[in-house]
Short mmCIF file of C-alpha atoms in Angstrom, two decimals:
data_model
loop_
_atom_site.label_atom_id
_atom_site.label_comp_id
_atom_site.label_asym_id
_atom_site.label_seq_id
_atom_site.Cartn_x
_atom_site.Cartn_y
_atom_site.Cartn_z
CA MET A 147 164.82 43.06 49.87
CA ASN A 148 165.27 46.60 47.44
CA ILE A 149 162.25 47.25 45.25
CA THR A 150 163.15 48.48 42.40
CA SER A 151 159.17 48.57 41.01
CA ILE A 152 156.11 47.54 41.53
CA ASN A 153 154.24 46.23 39.05
CA LEU A 154 150.29 46.68 38.35
CA LEU A 155 148.76 44.13 36.50
CA LEU A 156 145.51 44.75 35.11
CA GLY A 157 142.95 41.99 37.26
CA LEU A 158 142.96 40.78 40.90
CA SER A 159 145.13 38.33 41.85
CA LEU A 160 144.15 34.39 39.94
CA ALA A 161 143.85 33.58 43.87
CA LEU A 162 140.47 35.31 44.04
CA GLY A 163 139.68 34.03 40.71
CA SER A 164 138.18 37.65 39.78
CA SER A 165 138.29 38.84 36.39
CA ALA A 166 139.86 42.14 35.61
CA LEU A 167 139.63 45.90 37.82
CA GLY A 168 136.81 46.80 35.48
CA GLU A 169 134.08 43.99 36.22
CA GLU A 170 134.60 43.52 39.44
CA LYS A 171 135.08 46.32 41.84
CA PRO A 172 137.95 46.03 44.99
CA PRO A 173 137.33 45.09 48.71
CA ASN A 174 137.64 47.29 51.06
CA VAL A 175 140.15 45.67 53.85
CA VAL A 176 139.53 46.53 57.35
CA LEU A 177 142.88 45.21 59.84
CA ILE A 178 141.94 45.69 63.46
CA PHE A 179 144.94 44.72 65.18
CA ALA A 180 144.60 43.96 69.06
CA ASP A 181 147.69 44.86 71.71
CA ASP A 182 148.35 42.41 73.89
CA LEU A 183 145.49 40.04 72.96
CA GLY A 184 146.90 36.40 73.76
CA TYR A 185 146.36 33.30 71.95
CA GLY A 186 143.82 32.19 74.82
CA ASP A 187 141.69 35.40 75.31
CA LEU A 188 139.05 34.69 72.69
CA GLY A 189 136.03 32.05 73.36
CA CYS A 190 136.73 30.67 69.80
CA TYR A 191 140.29 29.79 71.00
CA GLY A 192 138.85 28.42 74.25
CA ALA A 193 138.22 30.88 76.75
CA THR A 194 136.05 30.58 79.08
CA LYS A 195 135.75 33.49 81.70
CA LEU A 196 135.30 35.78 79.63
CA LYS A 197 132.76 36.08 76.01
CA THR A 198 133.60 37.39 73.14
CA PRO A 199 130.50 37.05 70.98
CA HIS A 200 131.05 39.10 68.18
CA ILE A 201 134.78 38.14 67.20
CA ASP A 202 133.58 34.91 67.90
CA LYS A 203 131.02 35.33 64.83
CA LEU A 204 133.79 36.38 62.72
CA ALA A 205 135.48 33.27 63.27
CA ALA A 206 131.74 31.66 62.86
CA GLU A 207 131.52 33.23 59.78
CA GLY A 208 135.29 33.22 58.57
CA ARG A 209 138.33 31.94 59.30
CA ARG A 210 140.53 31.05 61.80
CA PHE A 211 143.72 30.23 62.00
CA THR A 212 145.77 28.09 64.46
CA ASP A 213 149.34 28.77 63.45
CA ALA A 214 149.27 32.47 62.76
CA HIS A 215 152.07 34.34 64.35
CA SER A 216 153.24 38.41 64.73
CA ALA A 217 156.18 39.48 63.44
CA SER A 218 157.88 39.80 66.82
CA ALA A 219 157.05 39.08 70.50
CA VAL A 220 157.43 42.95 71.43
CA CYS A 221 155.31 45.88 70.06
CA THR A 222 157.18 48.21 68.05
CA PRO A 223 158.99 45.70 65.90
CA SER A 224 155.44 43.97 65.27
CA ARG A 225 154.62 46.99 64.05
CA TYR A 226 157.17 47.22 61.88
CA GLY A 227 157.12 43.90 60.36
CA LEU A 228 152.76 44.45 59.65
CA LEU A 229 153.40 47.93 58.06
CA THR A 230 156.64 46.91 56.09
CA GLY A 231 156.09 43.42 54.85
CA GLU A 232 159.91 43.08 56.37
CA TYR A 233 160.96 41.08 59.78
CA PRO A 234 162.66 43.52 62.23
CA PHE A 235 165.39 42.06 62.70
CA ARG A 236 166.25 43.95 59.55
CA GLY A 237 164.95 47.48 60.66
CA ASN A 238 167.01 50.46 61.89
CA GLY A 239 169.74 50.50 59.34
CA GLY A 240 170.37 46.90 59.83
CA LYS A 241 170.60 46.56 63.02
CA GLY A 242 167.28 45.43 64.35
CA LEU A 243 164.64 46.52 66.26
CA TRP A 244 163.80 44.53 69.35
CA GLY A 245 162.37 46.30 72.25
CA PRO A 246 159.21 49.70 72.45
CA ALA A 247 160.10 52.70 70.96
CA PRO A 248 161.09 55.54 73.71
CA ILE A 249 158.89 58.69 73.91
CA THR A 250 161.18 60.75 72.25
CA SER A 251 162.02 57.91 69.28
CA PRO A 252 161.79 59.34 65.69
CA LEU A 253 159.31 57.57 63.00
CA LEU A 254 160.97 54.34 62.85
CA ILE A 255 159.86 53.57 59.25
CA ASP A 256 161.95 55.15 56.64
CA THR A 257 159.58 57.19 54.49
CA GLU A 258 161.05 55.79 51.05
CA THR A 259 160.18 52.09 52.37
CA LEU A 260 156.99 50.83 50.67
CA THR A 261 154.41 50.29 53.46
CA ILE A 262 150.96 48.28 53.20
CA ALA A 263 149.01 51.58 52.85
CA ASP A 264 150.92 52.51 50.38
CA VAL A 265 149.73 49.20 48.59
CA PHE A 266 146.45 50.26 48.56
CA LYS A 267 147.27 54.13 47.36
CA LYS A 268 149.10 52.57 43.92
CA SER A 269 145.24 50.71 44.13
CA GLY A 270 143.13 53.92 44.34
CA TYR A 271 142.26 53.58 47.64
CA ASP A 272 141.42 55.73 50.54
CA THR A 273 143.57 54.81 54.20
CA ALA A 274 143.52 55.53 57.56
CA ALA A 275 145.25 54.99 60.56
CA PHE A 276 143.34 54.90 63.87
CA GLY A 277 144.84 53.93 67.90
CA LYS A 278 148.34 53.30 68.63
CA TRP A 279 150.82 54.46 66.74
CA HIS A 280 154.48 53.36 69.13
CA LEU A 281 156.49 53.59 65.85
CA GLY A 282 157.39 57.50 66.50
CA PHE A 283 157.34 60.78 64.78
CA GLY A 284 159.64 63.08 62.81
CA LYS A 285 163.21 62.67 63.12
CA GLY A 286 166.21 62.94 65.43
CA SER A 287 165.01 62.91 68.87
CA ASN A 288 161.03 63.82 68.79
CA ASP A 289 160.50 67.08 70.52
CA TRP A 290 156.78 66.57 70.69
CA GLN A 291 156.59 70.35 68.58
CA VAL A 292 153.79 70.12 65.93
CA PRO A 293 153.72 69.64 62.93
CA LEU A 294 154.54 65.32 63.54
CA ARG A 295 156.23 65.09 60.77
CA PRO A 296 157.62 62.65 59.71
CA GLY A 297 154.15 60.34 60.88
CA PRO A 298 151.77 58.40 59.74
CA GLN A 299 150.82 60.50 56.67
CA ASP A 300 153.86 59.84 54.84
CA LEU A 301 154.00 55.87 55.06
CA GLY A 302 150.88 56.04 53.05
CA PHE A 303 147.92 57.04 55.21
CA ASP A 304 146.07 59.63 54.43
CA TYR A 305 144.62 60.24 57.93
CA TYR A 306 145.52 59.19 61.74
CA PHE A 307 143.81 59.91 64.44
CA GLY A 308 144.75 57.80 68.07
CA MET A 309 147.20 57.10 70.78
CA PRO A 310 150.69 57.99 69.47
CA VAL A 311 152.69 55.72 71.79
CA VAL A 312 150.86 53.66 74.29
CA ASN A 313 148.11 53.92 76.77
CA SER A 314 150.69 53.09 79.35
CA ALA A 315 153.27 56.03 78.64
CA PRO A 316 153.12 59.60 78.14
CA PRO A 317 152.25 61.78 76.61
CA TYR A 318 148.51 61.12 77.12
CA LEU A 319 146.45 62.72 74.64
CA TYR A 320 145.18 62.20 70.97
CA VAL A 321 147.10 62.93 67.84
CA GLU A 322 144.68 63.65 64.74
CA ASN A 323 147.18 63.72 61.31
CA ASP A 324 150.44 65.36 62.50
CA GLN A 325 148.53 67.96 65.49
CA ILE A 326 148.02 67.28 69.19
CA VAL A 327 143.85 67.19 69.56
CA GLY A 328 143.15 70.45 71.89
CA GLY A 329 146.71 71.72 71.28
CA ASP A 330 147.27 75.13 72.15
CA PRO A 331 150.34 77.58 70.71
CA ALA A 332 149.69 79.31 73.75
CA ASP A 333 150.09 76.44 76.01
CA PRO A 334 152.10 74.36 74.25
CA LEU A 335 153.25 70.49 75.07
CA VAL A 336 156.97 70.66 76.99
CA HIS A 337 158.97 67.19 77.24
CA LEU A 338 159.88 66.84 81.37
CA GLY A 339 161.91 63.86 81.27
CA ARG A 340 162.03 61.56 84.15
CA ASN A 341 162.69 63.07 88.00
CA SER A 342 161.59 66.84 86.28
CA LYS A 343 161.47 69.11 89.55
CA THR A 344 158.61 70.54 87.35
CA LYS A 345 155.34 69.38 87.75
CA PRO A 346 153.62 67.42 84.44
CA THR A 347 150.09 68.42 83.12
CA PRO A 348 147.61 66.14 85.72
CA ILE A 349 145.62 63.37 83.90
CA THR A 350 143.40 60.61 84.23
CA PRO A 351 143.35 58.86 87.94
CA ILE A 352 143.04 55.16 87.67
CA PRO A 353 142.89 52.12 90.59
CA PRO A 354 145.77 50.32 91.27
CA GLU A 355 144.45 47.64 90.05
CA ALA A 356 144.12 49.00 86.39
CA ALA A 357 147.95 47.95 86.39
CA GLN A 358 151.16 49.62 85.90
CA ARG A 359 150.86 53.28 83.83
CA SER A 360 154.27 55.88 83.95
CA ALA A 361 153.56 58.79 84.95
CA ASN A 362 153.40 61.77 82.98
CA GLN A 363 156.62 63.52 81.68
CA PHE A 364 155.08 66.34 80.33
CA SER A 365 153.78 69.78 81.08
CA GLY A 366 151.41 72.26 78.57
CA ALA A 367 148.78 71.18 76.52
CA VAL A 368 146.02 71.43 79.25
CA GLU A 369 143.41 71.48 77.06
CA ALA A 370 144.54 68.66 74.99
CA HIS A 371 145.65 66.73 78.19
CA LYS A 372 141.81 66.91 79.38
CA GLN A 373 140.68 65.92 76.35
CA PHE A 374 141.79 62.29 76.81
CA ASN A 375 140.44 59.91 79.71
CA ASP A 376 141.65 56.47 79.44
CA PHE A 377 138.54 54.81 80.35
CA GLU A 378 137.50 56.70 77.08
CA VAL A 379 139.96 55.77 74.66
CA GLY A 380 138.24 52.39 73.37
CA THR A 381 135.22 54.33 72.36
CA LYS A 382 136.63 57.43 71.47
CA LEU A 383 138.53 55.25 68.64
CA THR A 384 135.68 53.21 68.31
CA GLU A 385 133.77 56.36 67.07
CA LYS A 386 136.59 58.09 64.81
CA ALA A 387 137.15 54.93 63.42
CA THR A 388 133.79 53.99 62.49
CA GLY A 389 133.00 58.00 61.19
CA TRP A 390 135.11 57.54 58.71
CA ILE A 391 134.06 54.54 56.81
CA LYS A 392 130.64 55.87 57.31
CA ALA A 393 131.81 59.02 55.11
CA ARG A 394 133.58 56.92 52.58
CA GLY A 395 132.45 57.15 48.84
CA GLU A 396 132.79 55.26 45.79
CA LYS A 397 136.61 54.84 46.67
CA PRO A 398 137.46 51.25 48.04
CA PHE A 399 139.16 52.33 51.72
CA PHE A 400 141.79 50.31 53.67
CA MET A 401 141.55 51.00 57.53
CA TYR A 402 144.19 49.89 60.02
CA PHE A 403 142.63 50.04 63.29
CA SER A 404 145.40 49.55 65.85
CA THR A 405 143.19 49.44 69.21
CA THR A 406 144.93 50.00 72.15
CA ASN A 407 142.73 47.31 73.72
CA VAL A 408 144.57 45.06 75.47
CA HIS A 409 147.52 46.39 76.48
CA HIS A 410 148.11 47.80 80.60
CA PRO A 411 146.05 49.24 82.21
CA PHE A 412 143.12 47.87 82.13
CA THR A 413 140.79 50.77 81.63
CA PRO A 414 137.56 49.64 79.98
CA ALA A 415 134.40 52.07 80.14
CA LYS A 416 131.91 51.57 82.50
CA GLN A 417 129.54 49.69 80.54
CA PHE A 418 132.19 46.63 80.50
CA GLN A 419 133.75 46.87 84.28
CA GLY A 420 132.92 43.89 85.72
CA THR A 421 131.63 42.03 83.46
CA SER A 422 134.14 39.42 82.60
CA GLU A 423 134.86 36.41 85.44
CA CYS A 424 138.76 37.51 85.31
CA GLY A 425 139.09 40.49 86.44
CA PRO A 426 139.77 44.14 84.35
CA TYR A 427 142.07 41.87 81.96
CA GLY A 428 138.83 40.28 80.85
CA ASP A 429 136.01 43.56 80.97
CA PHE A 430 138.89 45.01 78.51
CA VAL A 431 138.84 42.37 76.26
CA HIS A 432 134.89 42.54 76.65
CA GLU A 433 135.28 46.16 75.81
CA LEU A 434 137.54 45.06 72.47
CA ASP A 435 134.96 42.68 71.66
CA TRP A 436 132.13 45.48 71.28
CA ILE A 437 134.90 47.52 69.80
CA VAL A 438 134.76 45.47 66.64
CA GLY A 439 130.94 44.48 66.57
CA GLU A 440 130.87 48.46 65.95
CA VAL A 441 132.87 48.08 63.20
CA MET A 442 131.03 44.99 61.81
CA LYS A 443 127.48 47.47 62.82
CA THR A 444 128.68 49.91 60.43
CA LEU A 445 130.57 47.97 57.60
CA GLU A 446 126.47 46.32 57.30
CA ALA A 447 125.13 50.15 57.79
CA ALA A 448 127.22 51.09 55.23
CA GLY A 449 126.12 48.62 52.48
CA VAL A 450 130.14 47.12 51.96
CA ALA A 451 130.37 44.10 54.25
CA ASP A 452 129.57 42.07 51.45
CA ASN A 453 133.05 43.41 49.38
CA THR A 454 135.06 43.92 52.64
CA LEU A 455 137.76 41.38 53.45
CA VAL A 456 138.32 41.83 57.59
CA LEU A 457 141.49 40.82 59.27
CA PHE A 458 141.41 40.38 63.00
CA THR A 459 144.71 39.65 65.00
CA SER A 460 147.28 41.12 67.49
CA ASP A 461 150.76 42.45 67.85
CA ASN A 462 151.73 39.64 70.10
CA GLY A 463 150.92 37.60 72.64
CA GLY A 464 149.42 38.16 76.31
CA MET A 465 151.44 39.74 79.09
CA PHE A 466 151.66 38.61 82.51
CA ASN A 467 151.26 42.18 83.97
CA HIS A 468 149.42 42.74 87.46
CA GLY A 469 146.10 42.11 85.37
CA GLY A 470 147.61 39.30 83.80
CA ARG A 471 148.43 37.29 87.16
CA VAL A 472 145.10 37.84 88.45
CA ALA A 473 143.25 36.92 85.53
CA ALA A 474 145.56 33.54 85.47
CA GLU A 475 144.34 33.35 89.24
CA LYS A 476 140.99 32.90 88.01
CA GLY A 477 141.26 30.24 86.19
CA HIS A 478 142.12 32.55 82.44
CA LYS A 479 144.73 31.03 80.58
CA ILE A 480 145.86 33.81 78.38
CA ASN A 481 148.26 32.37 75.78
CA GLY A 482 145.93 29.21 76.20
CA ASP A 483 148.27 26.37 77.06
CA LEU A 484 151.03 27.78 75.08
CA LEU A 485 154.59 27.71 76.87
CA GLY A 486 155.37 31.59 77.39
CA SER A 487 154.19 35.21 76.72
CA LYS A 488 154.65 38.26 75.35
CA PHE A 489 158.33 39.78 75.16
CA GLY A 490 159.19 36.31 74.89
CA ILE A 491 160.77 33.70 72.46
CA TRP A 492 158.49 30.66 73.46
CA GLU A 493 154.96 30.34 71.47
CA GLY A 494 153.01 31.95 73.66
CA GLY A 495 154.91 35.50 72.60
CA HIS A 496 154.33 34.95 69.28
CA ARG A 497 151.47 32.59 68.50
CA VAL A 498 148.34 34.86 68.34
CA PRO A 499 144.80 34.51 66.94
CA PHE A 500 144.14 35.72 63.41
CA ILE A 501 140.33 35.92 61.70
CA ALA A 502 139.87 36.13 58.15
CA TRP A 503 136.25 37.49 57.30
CA TRP A 504 134.87 37.84 53.78
CA PRO A 505 131.68 36.79 52.46
CA GLY A 506 131.37 34.62 49.51
CA LYS A 507 135.52 34.67 49.09
CA ILE A 508 136.44 33.12 52.37
CA ASP A 509 134.32 29.63 53.55
CA ALA A 510 132.04 30.37 56.91
CA GLY A 511 133.37 28.25 60.05
CA SER A 512 136.79 26.74 58.20
CA GLU A 513 140.09 26.36 59.73
CA SER A 514 144.09 26.39 58.41
CA ASP A 515 146.82 25.25 60.26
CA GLN A 516 149.03 27.01 57.44
CA LEU A 517 152.39 28.90 58.96
CA LEU A 518 151.68 32.68 58.47
CA CYS A 519 153.30 36.06 60.02
CA SER A 520 152.29 39.10 59.91
CA VAL A 521 154.84 40.20 57.73
CA ASP A 522 152.80 38.04 54.96
CA LEU A 523 150.07 40.96 54.80
CA MET A 524 152.37 42.59 52.42
CA ALA A 525 152.51 40.46 49.53
CA SER A 526 148.97 39.48 50.44
CA PHE A 527 147.58 43.24 49.83
CA ALA A 528 149.55 43.35 46.89
CA ALA A 529 147.89 39.87 45.42
CA LEU A 530 144.92 41.08 46.93
CA THR A 531 144.84 44.67 44.68
CA GLY A 532 146.77 42.83 41.32
CA GLN A 533 150.18 44.12 42.18
CA LYS A 534 153.08 42.85 42.00
CA LEU A 535 156.20 42.94 44.29
CA GLU A 536 159.76 42.29 42.62
CA ASN A 537 162.85 40.84 45.02
CA GLU A 538 159.97 40.30 48.01
CA LYS A 539 162.46 38.35 50.69
CA ASP A 540 160.36 37.83 53.75
CA SER A 541 156.28 38.50 52.96
CA ILE A 542 154.56 35.78 51.42
CA ASN A 543 151.51 36.07 49.93
CA MET A 544 148.68 33.93 51.77
CA LEU A 545 146.28 35.09 49.91
CA PRO A 546 144.97 31.22 48.29
CA ALA A 547 145.21 30.38 52.19
CA LEU A 548 143.08 33.01 53.37
CA THR A 549 140.46 32.13 50.14
CA GLY A 550 141.17 28.86 49.38
CA ASN A 551 143.00 25.54 50.28
CA PRO A 552 146.48 24.88 49.39
CA GLU A 553 147.21 21.06 49.70
CA LYS A 554 151.18 22.23 50.85
CA PRO A 555 152.14 24.63 53.50
CA LEU A 556 152.75 28.34 51.43
CA ARG A 557 155.20 29.84 54.19
CA THR A 558 158.04 26.65 55.35
CA GLU A 559 160.18 28.34 57.33
CA MET A 560 160.55 31.81 59.46
CA PHE A 561 162.27 34.26 61.55
CA MET A 562 160.81 35.06 64.83
CA THR A 563 162.63 38.08 67.05
CA PRO A 564 161.79 38.67 70.88
CA ASN A 565 162.98 41.13 72.68
CA LYS A 566 166.28 40.15 73.38
CA PRO A 567 168.48 39.58 69.98
CA THR A 568 170.40 36.54 71.21
CA HIS A 569 167.02 34.68 71.36
CA MET A 570 166.29 35.49 68.09
CA ALA A 571 165.17 31.98 66.47
CA TYR A 572 163.87 29.88 63.26
CA ARG A 573 161.46 28.10 62.34
CA LYS A 574 161.16 25.24 59.73
CA GLY A 575 158.51 23.34 59.01
CA LYS A 576 157.70 21.19 62.53
CA TRP A 577 161.04 22.60 63.98
CA MET A 578 161.64 25.32 66.33
CA TYR A 579 165.58 26.49 66.73
CA ILE A 580 166.04 28.73 70.21
CA PRO A 581 170.03 29.35 70.28
CA ALA A 582 170.05 30.08 74.26
CA ARG A 583 168.30 29.10 77.33
CA ASN A 584 165.72 30.31 78.77
CA ASP A 585 162.52 32.83 76.42
CA GLY A 586 164.57 35.61 76.26
CA GLY A 587 161.88 37.93 77.65
CA PHE A 588 160.51 39.54 80.49
CA ARG A 589 162.50 38.35 84.08
CA GLY A 590 159.92 39.24 86.73
CA SER A 591 158.62 36.79 89.45
CA LYS A 592 157.32 38.36 92.31
CA PRO A 593 154.52 39.62 93.96
CA GLY A 594 155.51 43.53 93.34
CA GLN A 595 156.89 43.18 90.32
CA HIS A 596 154.98 44.03 87.10
CA ALA A 597 156.38 42.32 84.00
CA TRP A 598 156.73 38.13 85.21
CA GLY A 599 158.15 36.13 82.16
CA GLY A 600 160.22 32.94 81.75
CA PRO A 601 160.10 29.82 84.11
CA ALA A 602 158.21 32.33 86.74
CA VAL A 603 155.31 31.99 84.30
CA THR A 604 155.44 28.15 83.70
CA LYS A 605 154.72 28.19 86.91
CA LEU A 606 152.00 30.44 87.76
CA VAL A 607 149.58 28.75 84.80
CA ASN A 608 151.26 25.54 84.87
CA THR A 609 153.01 25.31 81.39
CA PRO A 610 155.43 22.08 81.99
CA ASN A 611 158.68 22.47 80.20
CA SER A 612 161.61 19.70 80.68
CA ASP A 613 163.85 22.43 81.25
CA ILE A 614 162.12 24.05 84.21
CA GLU A 615 161.45 22.67 87.92
CA ASN A 616 159.05 24.92 90.35
CA GLY A 617 159.57 28.41 88.30
CA LYS A 618 163.10 27.61 87.83
CA LEU A 619 165.46 26.91 84.95
CA LYS A 620 167.63 23.18 85.84
CA LYS A 621 170.87 23.34 86.80
CA GLY A 622 172.41 21.80 83.24
CA ALA A 623 169.48 22.41 81.06
CA ALA A 624 170.65 22.36 76.97
CA PRO A 625 172.71 25.60 76.06
CA ALA A 626 169.74 25.88 73.36
CA GLN A 627 166.23 24.35 72.62
CA LEU A 628 164.42 22.62 70.07
CA TYR A 629 160.90 22.15 69.71
CA ASP A 630 158.71 19.84 67.54
CA LEU A 631 155.75 21.69 67.20
CA GLU A 632 153.45 19.59 65.47
CA ALA A 633 153.86 16.34 67.78
CA ASP A 634 153.82 19.05 70.97
CA VAL A 635 152.75 22.52 70.02
CA ASN A 636 153.37 23.50 73.84
CA GLN A 637 156.90 22.80 74.07
CA THR A 638 157.03 20.49 77.09
CA LYS A 639 159.91 18.53 75.88
CA ASN A 640 163.25 20.44 74.57
CA LEU A 641 164.38 17.91 71.72
CA TYR A 642 168.14 19.74 71.66
CA HIS A 643 170.25 16.90 72.86
CA GLU A 644 168.09 14.11 70.81
CA ASN A 645 168.57 15.76 67.03
CA PRO A 646 172.50 17.09 66.48
CA GLU A 647 172.00 17.32 62.95
CA VAL A 648 168.79 19.47 63.33
CA VAL A 649 170.15 21.63 65.21
CA GLN A 650 173.20 21.82 63.29
CA GLU A 651 171.88 22.74 60.15
CA MET A 652 168.89 25.44 61.89
CA ALA A 653 171.95 26.86 63.84
CA ALA A 654 173.87 27.74 60.35
CA VAL A 655 170.56 28.78 58.76
CA LEU A 656 169.92 31.13 61.72
CA GLN A 657 173.75 33.05 62.16
CA LYS A 658 173.84 33.35 58.45
CA ALA A 659 170.73 35.70 58.48
CA ARG A 660 171.46 37.52 62.03
CA PRO A 661 171.86 40.59 61.71
CA LYS A 662 175.22 42.00 60.84
CA GLY A 663 174.84 46.01 60.67
CA ALA A 664 173.70 46.18 57.23
CA ALA A 665 171.23 48.39 55.63
CA SER A 666 168.09 46.95 55.08
CA GLY A 667 164.52 48.16 53.26
CA LYS A 668 162.49 47.90 50.56
CA ARG A 669 162.11 51.05 48.55
CA LYS A 670 159.07 52.66 47.25
CA ALA A 671 159.24 52.89 43.81
CA LYS A 672 159.58 56.16 42.37
#
């Protein structure tokens, strides 16, 4: 997927029907990337046990997609695909990215790789990233000594403020650009690792119902830890993101806002606690909805809303951790009626909400069943800014589906990766082929286990499947899976034995695409 050059065009994409850049101001772009938000977590996607008026308003005034997918069913690979426009299985020197980045991970995107932030920078945009990063910092093993470079600022972002890993893993502090917020050279951050005899720096106490959070593995940086409070993360990130919008001048801007909501632990601000009908999980979704509302109000107050494209989606499907299971027991359908959940290859792991809003360009209250993957934002943003990507392989320009109504599908096939490489799957048209049994995701099934997945979840939320009985895989189940998603989007019946020709054809395509260790990656134009 090497790109030898990026040719700048004089006008915006013909799909927009716009004139030359000098005659129409380039649009601002705000991309809100929620964490672990399932297909059924919003009112506009069928939720009844919680309320999301701000996000529902976004859908009512814009376009809601029903067949949109994250680049992976797992957080880190999904972010890699979003930012690079490349399938995650091509990352890591061709070996693929499959699981969450560890605490000591180096930056997982080569600084010579083209990113969506680079695309906007080349068109004169101000760029910023806020929130969860989880793509590593530095080279080799990250020792967490500042400056934390390379990092977001080496991938096209002018500014970064956020949580460096994830809200369930240390270090529990903020990073601004390449510095630790509240950092002190006299009290450096020290990674102790697991089971150290040295006492780590104290962190915010949280109740058991907030769900799992890993113990701190760092000593030092006492002031930096004090400035981080789990219950203030959502409001702090929103304050920083909206403040950045307010400070913009005449230049167009691109903002990537990657929220920690609704990843565990569920720690909404006090004003949201107890406000939903499905426990802390629903309360955290309520905070997410407020975040979206604050961003939209800021755009309106700044007088730039009418010339701003807002995209809202999620990094993967919902997860049945403790909070997710409590929500399910209270009647909330995290992933709607879809089979599966985060980490797994079934639809519930990667089919996600996707909403596009742009006054005057996107029809209000419209809906699209176009197949879309988050890797497609690379080509779409290039078209939006009047750029042409040469030798593009994975990303497809979906701008016509955002602003118009194409008669034919723009994307006809897609590869999808779960946590296990053995379950990498292939979608072609209505068919979804999975080359193994089960979903390749979480294996938990007992009350005390943190992460439930696979057959156990089907029993919990009543999502039937022909290969599963009473929460367990049937003996003699087919060796692989084939689903007709047009007739059976909830994947209730495995058609593997009924369609051997389709299986053979799709298995061959998938086998050819599987990682073979060769390096891959688009390169920035020199």
